[in-house]
PDB file of C-alpha atoms in Angstrom:
ATOM      1  CA  ASN L   1     -46.534 -11.265 -39.605  1.00 65.00           C
ATOM      2  CA  ALA L   2     -49.404  -9.636 -37.679  1.00 77.00           C
ATOM      3  CA  GLY L   3     -49.053 -11.461 -34.317  1.00 94.00           C
ATOM      4  CA  VAL L   4     -51.765 -10.288 -31.910  1.00 97.00           C
ATOM      5  CA  THR L   5     -54.121  -7.622 -33.200  1.00 96.00           C
ATOM      6  CA  GLN L   6     -56.457  -5.622 -30.997  1.00 97.00           C
ATOM      7  CA  THR L   7     -59.192  -3.270 -32.089  1.00 96.00           C
ATOM      8  CA  PRO L   8     -60.034  -0.533 -31.421  1.00 96.00           C
ATOM      9  CA  LYS L   9     -56.933   1.292 -30.181  1.00 96.00           C
ATOM     10  CA  PHE L  10     -58.923   3.968 -28.377  1.00 96.00           C
ATOM     11  CA  ARG L  11     -62.522   4.242 -27.240  1.00 96.00           C
ATOM     12  CA  ILE L  12     -64.607   6.516 -25.075  1.00 97.00           C
ATOM     13  CA  LEU L  13     -67.756   5.002 -23.609  1.00 97.00           C
ATOM     14  CA  LYS L  14     -70.554   6.508 -21.603  1.00 97.00           C
ATOM     15  CA  ILE L  15     -71.563   4.895 -18.334  1.00 97.00           C
ATOM     16  CA  GLY L  16     -73.915   2.005 -18.993  1.00 96.00           C
ATOM     17  CA  GLN L  17     -72.921   1.482 -22.615  1.00 97.00           C
ATOM     18  CA  SER L  18     -71.654  -1.839 -23.900  1.00 96.00           C
ATOM     19  CA  MET L  19     -68.813  -2.716 -26.214  1.00 96.00           C
ATOM     20  CA  THR L  20     -66.637  -5.558 -27.399  1.00 97.00           C
ATOM     21  CA  LEU L  21     -62.879  -5.386 -27.557  1.00 98.00           C
ATOM     22  CA  GLN L  22     -61.634  -7.546 -30.388  1.00 98.00           C
ATOM     23  CA  CYS L  23     -58.504  -9.674 -30.264  1.00 98.00           C
ATOM     24  CA  THR L  24     -57.186 -11.995 -32.924  1.00 98.00           C
ATOM     25  CA  GLN L  25     -53.910 -13.869 -33.291  1.00 97.00           C
ATOM     26  CA  ASP L  26     -52.429 -15.574 -36.318  1.00 96.00           C
ATOM     27  CA  MET L  27     -49.819 -17.748 -34.589  1.00 95.00           C
ATOM     28  CA  ASN L  28     -52.139 -20.706 -33.868  1.00 95.00           C
ATOM     29  CA  HIS L  29     -51.541 -20.271 -30.135  1.00 94.00           C
ATOM     30  CA  ASN L  30     -53.638 -22.270 -27.724  1.00 93.00           C
ATOM     31  CA  TYR L  31     -53.527 -19.814 -24.852  1.00 94.00           C
ATOM     32  CA  MET L  32     -55.051 -16.371 -24.911  1.00 96.00           C
ATOM     33  CA  TYR L  33     -55.413 -13.793 -22.161  1.00 96.00           C
ATOM     34  CA  TRP L  34     -56.977 -10.457 -21.362  1.00 97.00           C
ATOM     35  CA  TYR L  35     -55.183  -8.160 -18.946  1.00 97.00           C
ATOM     36  CA  ARG L  36     -55.993  -4.665 -17.794  1.00 97.00           C
ATOM     37  CA  GLN L  37     -53.431  -2.084 -16.775  1.00 95.00           C
ATOM     38  CA  ASP L  38     -54.600   0.820 -14.672  1.00 92.00           C
ATOM     39  CA  PRO L  39     -52.515   4.029 -14.697  1.00 82.00           C
ATOM     40  CA  GLY L  40     -49.161   3.455 -13.017  1.00 77.00           C
ATOM     41  CA  MET L  41     -50.057  -0.104 -12.149  1.00 81.00           C
ATOM     42  CA  GLY L  42     -49.175  -3.600 -13.238  1.00 87.00           C
ATOM     43  CA  LEU L  43     -51.148  -6.089 -15.296  1.00 93.00           C
ATOM     44  CA  LYS L  44     -54.192  -7.754 -13.824  1.00 93.00           C
ATOM     45  CA  LEU L  45     -55.652 -10.842 -15.452  1.00 94.00           C
ATOM     46  CA  ILE L  46     -59.321 -10.561 -16.399  1.00 97.00           C
ATOM     47  CA  TYR L  47     -60.021 -13.816 -18.271  1.00 97.00           C
ATOM     48  CA  TYR L  48     -58.021 -16.447 -20.043  1.00 95.00           C
ATOM     49  CA  SER L  49     -58.514 -19.378 -22.378  1.00 95.00           C
ATOM     50  CA  VAL L  50     -56.465 -22.528 -22.882  1.00 92.00           C
ATOM     51  CA  GLY L  51     -58.189 -23.410 -26.141  1.00 93.00           C
ATOM     52  CA  ALA L  52     -61.295 -22.968 -28.255  1.00 94.00           C
ATOM     53  CA  GLY L  53     -64.426 -23.451 -26.175  1.00 95.00           C
ATOM     54  CA  ILE L  54     -62.630 -23.124 -22.821  1.00 94.00           C
ATOM     55  CA  THR L  55     -62.474 -19.944 -20.745  1.00 96.00           C
ATOM     56  CA  ASP L  56     -61.603 -19.202 -17.146  1.00 94.00           C
ATOM     57  CA  LYS L  57     -61.835 -16.252 -14.801  1.00 95.00           C
ATOM     58  CA  GLY L  58     -58.745 -14.400 -13.769  1.00 93.00           C
ATOM     59  CA  GLU L  59     -58.151 -12.014 -10.913  1.00 91.00           C
ATOM     60  CA  VAL L  60     -60.661  -9.292 -11.915  1.00 96.00           C
ATOM     61  CA  PRO L  61     -63.470 -10.806 -14.047  1.00 97.00           C
ATOM     62  CA  ASN L  62     -66.448  -8.831 -12.719  1.00 96.00           C
ATOM     63  CA  GLY L  63     -68.117  -6.689 -15.360  1.00 96.00           C
ATOM     64  CA  TYR L  64     -66.611  -8.618 -18.270  1.00 97.00           C
ATOM     65  CA  ASN L  65     -67.414 -11.629 -20.401  1.00 97.00           C
ATOM     66  CA  VAL L  66     -65.414 -13.559 -22.971  1.00 98.00           C
ATOM     67  CA  SER L  67     -65.888 -16.273 -25.542  1.00 96.00           C
ATOM     68  CA  ARG L  68     -63.483 -18.416 -27.523  1.00 97.00           C
ATOM     69  CA  SER L  69     -65.278 -19.977 -30.454  1.00 97.00           C
ATOM     70  CA  THR L  70     -62.125 -20.213 -32.595  1.00 97.00           C
ATOM     71  CA  THR L  71     -58.418 -20.561 -31.901  1.00 96.00           C
ATOM     72  CA  GLU L  72     -57.763 -17.157 -33.446  1.00 97.00           C
ATOM     73  CA  ASP L  73     -60.307 -14.919 -31.719  1.00 98.00           C
ATOM     74  CA  PHE L  74     -60.835 -13.991 -28.083  1.00 98.00           C
ATOM     75  CA  PRO L  75     -63.210 -11.022 -27.747  1.00 98.00           C
ATOM     76  CA  LEU L  76     -63.798  -9.260 -24.430  1.00 98.00           C
ATOM     77  CA  ARG L  77     -67.281  -7.906 -23.741  1.00 97.00           C
ATOM     78  CA  LEU L  78     -68.149  -5.065 -21.378  1.00 96.00           C
ATOM     79  CA  GLU L  79     -71.883  -5.111 -20.764  1.00 89.00           C
ATOM     80  CA  LEU L  80     -72.529  -2.052 -18.580  1.00 94.00           C
ATOM     81  CA  ALA L  81     -69.518   0.198 -18.649  1.00 96.00           C
ATOM     82  CA  ALA L  82     -68.490   1.828 -15.374  1.00 96.00           C
ATOM     83  CA  PRO L  83     -65.828   4.478 -14.668  1.00 96.00           C
ATOM     84  CA  SER L  84     -63.838   1.812 -12.777  1.00 96.00           C
ATOM     85  CA  GLN L  85     -63.305   0.075 -16.109  1.00 97.00           C
ATOM     86  CA  THR L  86     -61.278   2.962 -17.454  1.00 96.00           C
ATOM     87  CA  SER L  87     -57.988   1.292 -18.234  1.00 97.00           C
ATOM     88  CA  VAL L  88     -55.676   0.012 -20.944  1.00 97.00           C
ATOM     89  CA  TYR L  89     -56.602  -3.487 -22.041  1.00 98.00           C
ATOM     90  CA  PHE L  90     -54.055  -5.917 -23.396  1.00 98.00           C
ATOM     91  CA  CYS L  91     -54.731  -9.149 -25.173  1.00 98.00           C
ATOM     92  CA  ALA L  92     -51.978 -11.756 -25.284  1.00 96.00           C
ATOM     93  CA  SER L  93     -51.393 -15.223 -26.677  1.00 96.00           C
ATOM     94  CA  ARG L  94     -48.946 -18.034 -25.934  1.00 92.00           C
ATOM     95  CA  ALA L  95     -48.045 -21.328 -27.495  1.00 90.00           C
ATOM     96  CA  LEU L  96     -48.388 -24.539 -25.478  1.00 83.00           C
ATOM     97  CA  GLY L  97     -45.973 -24.950 -22.569  1.00 78.00           C
ATOM     98  CA  ALA L  98     -44.947 -22.992 -19.488  1.00 74.00           C
ATOM     99  CA  ASN L  99     -41.683 -21.977 -21.157  1.00 80.00           C
ATOM    100  CA  THR L 100     -43.302 -19.979 -23.926  1.00 84.00           C
ATOM    101  CA  GLU L 101     -43.423 -16.219 -23.823  1.00 88.00           C
ATOM    102  CA  ALA L 102     -46.629 -14.287 -24.218  1.00 92.00           C
ATOM    103  CA  PHE L 103     -47.077 -12.071 -27.254  1.00 94.00           C
ATOM    104  CA  PHE L 104     -49.072  -8.934 -26.600  1.00 96.00           C
ATOM    105  CA  GLY L 105     -51.299  -6.780 -28.723  1.00 96.00           C
ATOM    106  CA  GLN L 106     -50.807  -3.034 -28.864  1.00 95.00           C
ATOM    107  CA  GLY L 107     -53.494  -2.396 -26.267  1.00 96.00           C
ATOM    108  CA  THR L 108     -56.870  -0.660 -26.212  1.00 97.00           C
ATOM    109  CA  ARG L 109     -57.157   2.542 -24.203  1.00 96.00           C
ATOM    110  CA  LEU L 110     -60.703   2.717 -22.842  1.00 97.00           C
ATOM    111  CA  THR L 111     -62.193   5.681 -21.037  1.00 97.00           C
ATOM    112  CA  VAL L 112     -65.623   5.479 -19.413  1.00 97.00           C
ATOM    113  CA  VAL L 113     -67.252   8.850 -18.698  1.00 96.00           C
TER     114      VAL L 113
ATOM    115  CA  ALA C  20     -50.109 -19.732  -5.049  1.00 73.00           C
ATOM    116  CA  GLN C  21     -47.732 -17.929  -7.333  1.00 83.00           C
ATOM    117  CA  LYS C  22     -46.695 -14.359  -6.677  1.00 91.00           C
ATOM    118  CA  VAL C  23     -44.170 -11.920  -8.096  1.00 95.00           C
ATOM    119  CA  THR C  24     -42.901  -8.937  -6.115  1.00 96.00           C
ATOM    120  CA  GLN C  25     -41.075  -6.000  -7.610  1.00 96.00           C
ATOM    121  CA  ALA C  26     -40.434  -3.862  -4.562  1.00 95.00           C
ATOM    122  CA  GLN C  27     -38.931  -0.933  -6.480  1.00 96.00           C
ATOM    123  CA  THR C  28     -41.773   1.164  -7.836  1.00 95.00           C
ATOM    124  CA  GLU C  29     -39.627   3.812  -9.509  1.00 96.00           C
ATOM    125  CA  ILE C  30     -35.913   4.234 -10.074  1.00 97.00           C
ATOM    126  CA  SER C  31     -34.077   7.202 -11.555  1.00 97.00           C
ATOM    127  CA  VAL C  32     -30.492   7.020 -12.718  1.00 97.00           C
ATOM    128  CA  VAL C  33     -28.177   9.238 -14.688  1.00 97.00           C
ATOM    129  CA  GLU C  34     -27.129   8.005 -18.101  1.00 97.00           C
ATOM    130  CA  LYS C  35     -24.194   5.561 -18.060  1.00 97.00           C
ATOM    131  CA  GLU C  36     -24.907   4.418 -14.521  1.00 97.00           C
ATOM    132  CA  ASP C  37     -25.583   0.737 -13.878  1.00 97.00           C
ATOM    133  CA  VAL C  38     -28.964  -0.180 -12.435  1.00 97.00           C
ATOM    134  CA  THR C  39     -30.447  -3.379 -11.032  1.00 97.00           C
ATOM    135  CA  LEU C  40     -34.145  -4.138 -10.993  1.00 98.00           C
ATOM    136  CA  ASP C  41     -35.211  -6.616  -8.349  1.00 97.00           C
ATOM    137  CA  CYS C  42     -37.697  -9.445  -8.740  1.00 98.00           C
ATOM    138  CA  VAL C  43     -38.681 -11.889  -6.009  1.00 98.00           C
ATOM    139  CA  TYR C  44     -41.103 -14.715  -6.687  1.00 97.00           C
ATOM    140  CA  GLU C  45     -43.109 -17.284  -4.761  1.00 95.00           C
ATOM    141  CA  THR C  46     -44.136 -20.679  -6.075  1.00 92.00           C
ATOM    142  CA  ARG C  47     -44.752 -24.169  -4.763  1.00 88.00           C
ATOM    143  CA  ASP C  48     -43.808 -25.804  -8.056  1.00 87.00           C
ATOM    144  CA  THR C  49     -40.348 -27.180  -8.695  1.00 87.00           C
ATOM    145  CA  THR C  50     -40.714 -26.504 -12.405  1.00 86.00           C
ATOM    146  CA  TYR C  51     -41.419 -22.939 -13.382  1.00 90.00           C
ATOM    147  CA  TYR C  52     -40.331 -20.196 -15.739  1.00 90.00           C
ATOM    148  CA  LEU C  53     -39.469 -16.585 -15.185  1.00 93.00           C
ATOM    149  CA  PHE C  54     -39.736 -13.770 -17.685  1.00 94.00           C
ATOM    150  CA  TRP C  55     -38.853 -10.111 -18.052  1.00 96.00           C
ATOM    151  CA  TYR C  56     -40.839  -7.712 -20.208  1.00 96.00           C
ATOM    152  CA  LYS C  57     -40.194  -4.092 -21.127  1.00 97.00           C
ATOM    153  CA  GLN C  58     -42.941  -1.515 -21.633  1.00 96.00           C
ATOM    154  CA  PRO C  59     -41.502   1.641 -23.231  1.00 95.00           C
ATOM    155  CA  PRO C  60     -43.420   4.944 -23.204  1.00 93.00           C
ATOM    156  CA  SER C  61     -45.155   3.917 -26.432  1.00 92.00           C
ATOM    157  CA  GLY C  62     -47.039   1.322 -24.378  1.00 92.00           C
ATOM    158  CA  GLU C  63     -46.388  -2.019 -26.039  1.00 93.00           C
ATOM    159  CA  LEU C  64     -45.038  -4.967 -24.063  1.00 95.00           C
ATOM    160  CA  VAL C  65     -41.773  -6.395 -25.324  1.00 94.00           C
ATOM    161  CA  PHE C  66     -40.440  -9.783 -24.247  1.00 94.00           C
ATOM    162  CA  LEU C  67     -36.812  -9.676 -23.044  1.00 94.00           C
ATOM    163  CA  ILE C  68     -35.883 -13.032 -21.573  1.00 91.00           C
ATOM    164  CA  ARG C  69     -37.117 -16.317 -20.122  1.00 90.00           C
ATOM    165  CA  ARG C  70     -35.376 -18.556 -17.597  1.00 90.00           C
ATOM    166  CA  ASN C  71     -36.383 -22.027 -16.392  1.00 87.00           C
ATOM    167  CA  SER C  72     -36.090 -23.163 -12.793  1.00 89.00           C
ATOM    168  CA  PHE C  73     -33.386 -25.716 -13.574  1.00 86.00           C
ATOM    169  CA  ASP C  74     -30.968 -23.293 -15.135  1.00 83.00           C
ATOM    170  CA  GLU C  75     -29.250 -20.964 -12.695  1.00 81.00           C
ATOM    171  CA  GLN C  76     -26.649 -19.730 -15.116  1.00 81.00           C
ATOM    172  CA  ASN C  77     -26.549 -15.992 -15.426  1.00 83.00           C
ATOM    173  CA  GLU C  78     -27.462 -14.586 -18.795  1.00 84.00           C
ATOM    174  CA  ILE C  79     -25.850 -11.657 -20.548  1.00 86.00           C
ATOM    175  CA  SER C  80     -27.141  -9.961 -23.668  1.00 87.00           C
ATOM    176  CA  GLY C  81     -25.247  -6.840 -24.559  1.00 92.00           C
ATOM    177  CA  ARG C  82     -25.789  -4.329 -21.752  1.00 94.00           C
ATOM    178  CA  TYR C  83     -28.454  -6.506 -20.143  1.00 94.00           C
ATOM    179  CA  SER C  84     -27.770  -9.273 -17.659  1.00 93.00           C
ATOM    180  CA  TRP C  85     -29.947 -11.446 -15.478  1.00 92.00           C
ATOM    181  CA  ASN C  86     -29.076 -13.081 -12.159  1.00 93.00           C
ATOM    182  CA  PHE C  87     -31.274 -16.029 -11.181  1.00 93.00           C
ATOM    183  CA  GLN C  88     -30.847 -17.353  -7.629  1.00 93.00           C
ATOM    184  CA  LYS C  89     -33.191 -20.110  -6.472  1.00 92.00           C
ATOM    185  CA  SER C  90     -31.851 -19.888  -2.915  1.00 92.00           C
ATOM    186  CA  THR C  91     -33.316 -16.398  -2.570  1.00 94.00           C
ATOM    187  CA  SER C  92     -36.164 -16.841  -5.109  1.00 95.00           C
ATOM    188  CA  SER C  93     -34.890 -13.899  -7.068  1.00 96.00           C
ATOM    189  CA  PHE C  94     -34.449 -13.098 -10.735  1.00 95.00           C
ATOM    190  CA  ASN C  95     -32.799  -9.688 -10.909  1.00 96.00           C
ATOM    191  CA  PHE C  96     -32.152  -7.660 -14.041  1.00 96.00           C
ATOM    192  CA  THR C  97     -29.144  -5.388 -14.449  1.00 96.00           C
ATOM    193  CA  ILE C  98     -28.640  -2.770 -17.128  1.00 96.00           C
ATOM    194  CA  THR C  99     -25.032  -1.713 -17.531  1.00 96.00           C
ATOM    195  CA  ALA C 100     -24.161   1.780 -18.763  1.00 97.00           C
ATOM    196  CA  SER C 101     -27.803   2.791 -18.930  1.00 97.00           C
ATOM    197  CA  GLN C 102     -29.106   4.889 -21.811  1.00 97.00           C
ATOM    198  CA  VAL C 103     -32.100   7.170 -22.180  1.00 97.00           C
ATOM    199  CA  VAL C 104     -33.727   4.564 -24.444  1.00 96.00           C
ATOM    200  CA  ASP C 105     -33.791   2.181 -21.479  1.00 97.00           C
ATOM    201  CA  SER C 106     -36.426   4.374 -19.838  1.00 97.00           C
ATOM    202  CA  ALA C 107     -39.464   2.147 -19.505  1.00 97.00           C
ATOM    203  CA  VAL C 108     -41.520   0.095 -17.105  1.00 96.00           C
ATOM    204  CA  TYR C 109     -40.040  -3.352 -16.594  1.00 97.00           C
ATOM    205  CA  PHE C 110     -42.155  -6.318 -15.546  1.00 97.00           C
ATOM    206  CA  CYS C 111     -41.075  -9.620 -14.103  1.00 97.00           C
ATOM    207  CA  ALA C 112     -43.439 -12.574 -14.612  1.00 94.00           C
ATOM    208  CA  LEU C 113     -43.776 -16.184 -13.480  1.00 92.00           C
ATOM    209  CA  SER C 114     -45.298 -19.230 -15.171  1.00 89.00           C
ATOM    210  CA  GLU C 115     -45.956 -22.391 -13.189  1.00 83.00           C
ATOM    211  CA  THR C 116     -46.730 -26.025 -14.109  1.00 69.00           C
ATOM    212  CA  PRO C 117     -45.173 -27.976 -16.917  1.00 59.00           C
ATOM    213  CA  SER C 118     -48.330 -27.714 -18.992  1.00 57.00           C
ATOM    214  CA  GLY C 119     -48.353 -23.951 -18.804  1.00 55.00           C
ATOM    215  CA  ASN C 120     -52.084 -23.906 -18.151  1.00 66.00           C
ATOM    216  CA  THR C 121     -51.728 -21.318 -15.448  1.00 74.00           C
ATOM    217  CA  PRO C 122     -51.370 -17.836 -16.893  1.00 85.00           C
ATOM    218  CA  LEU C 123     -48.348 -15.624 -16.548  1.00 87.00           C
ATOM    219  CA  VAL C 124     -48.453 -13.743 -13.272  1.00 90.00           C
ATOM    220  CA  PHE C 125     -46.855 -10.326 -13.427  1.00 92.00           C
ATOM    221  CA  GLY C 126     -45.264  -8.166 -10.813  1.00 94.00           C
ATOM    222  CA  LYS C 127     -46.422  -4.567 -10.505  1.00 93.00           C
ATOM    223  CA  GLY C 128     -43.475  -3.317 -12.519  1.00 95.00           C
ATOM    224  CA  THR C 129     -40.576  -0.959 -11.933  1.00 97.00           C
ATOM    225  CA  ARG C 130     -40.531   2.364 -13.755  1.00 96.00           C
ATOM    226  CA  LEU C 131     -36.975   3.202 -14.774  1.00 97.00           C
ATOM    227  CA  SER C 132     -36.102   6.745 -15.776  1.00 97.00           C
ATOM    228  CA  VAL C 133     -32.693   7.332 -17.284  1.00 97.00           C
ATOM    229  CA  ILE C 134     -31.752  10.994 -17.275  1.00 97.00           C
ATOM    230  CA  ALA C 135     -29.341  12.415 -19.815  1.00 95.00           C
TER     231      ALA C 135
END
């Protein structure tokens, strides 16, 4: 049972480069989220999706883009990497309903130099 | 707007001591859910418990217990007889609206260090 899978686990980017963080879930969950966690800090919501074809901005969306063409996949795109985007990125999914817990991927540690 | 406050940034205790992690929330909804997650040093986020706004019964699971009080908007987490393996960052989270369309909002976390 894979749950939520994120790739890659680690990445170093140069300033100005682009990359896509992949996230896929096999639980048929409607809701998917991207959070970032800066060192010693909590989780900040970047983008979220309540279903295929629907995405919404979270607390810190600038510098990122997402798409949700299928229920399973929710990739996060960084177009022009900046040092401020150095962080650990977590993807999560939830089933329908406010009472459901979120399942998290293992995280992607991104460093922008 | 929903908000979760974990005022304790870091706590250190000696093994076998009891420790309580505080969580205070704000919401305008009458129906909401509260969660606790654990993030051990390995980095993954592990779900511990959920509680709905209509159920104020305390919950006990082994050495873990949770005290939900609507009157003070708090959902505190107590670890009894702490162990080194309890060392982690603990997050409290809130989910509003019956549909669950609003994402989980997390507190900033409390880093617990249990010293042998």
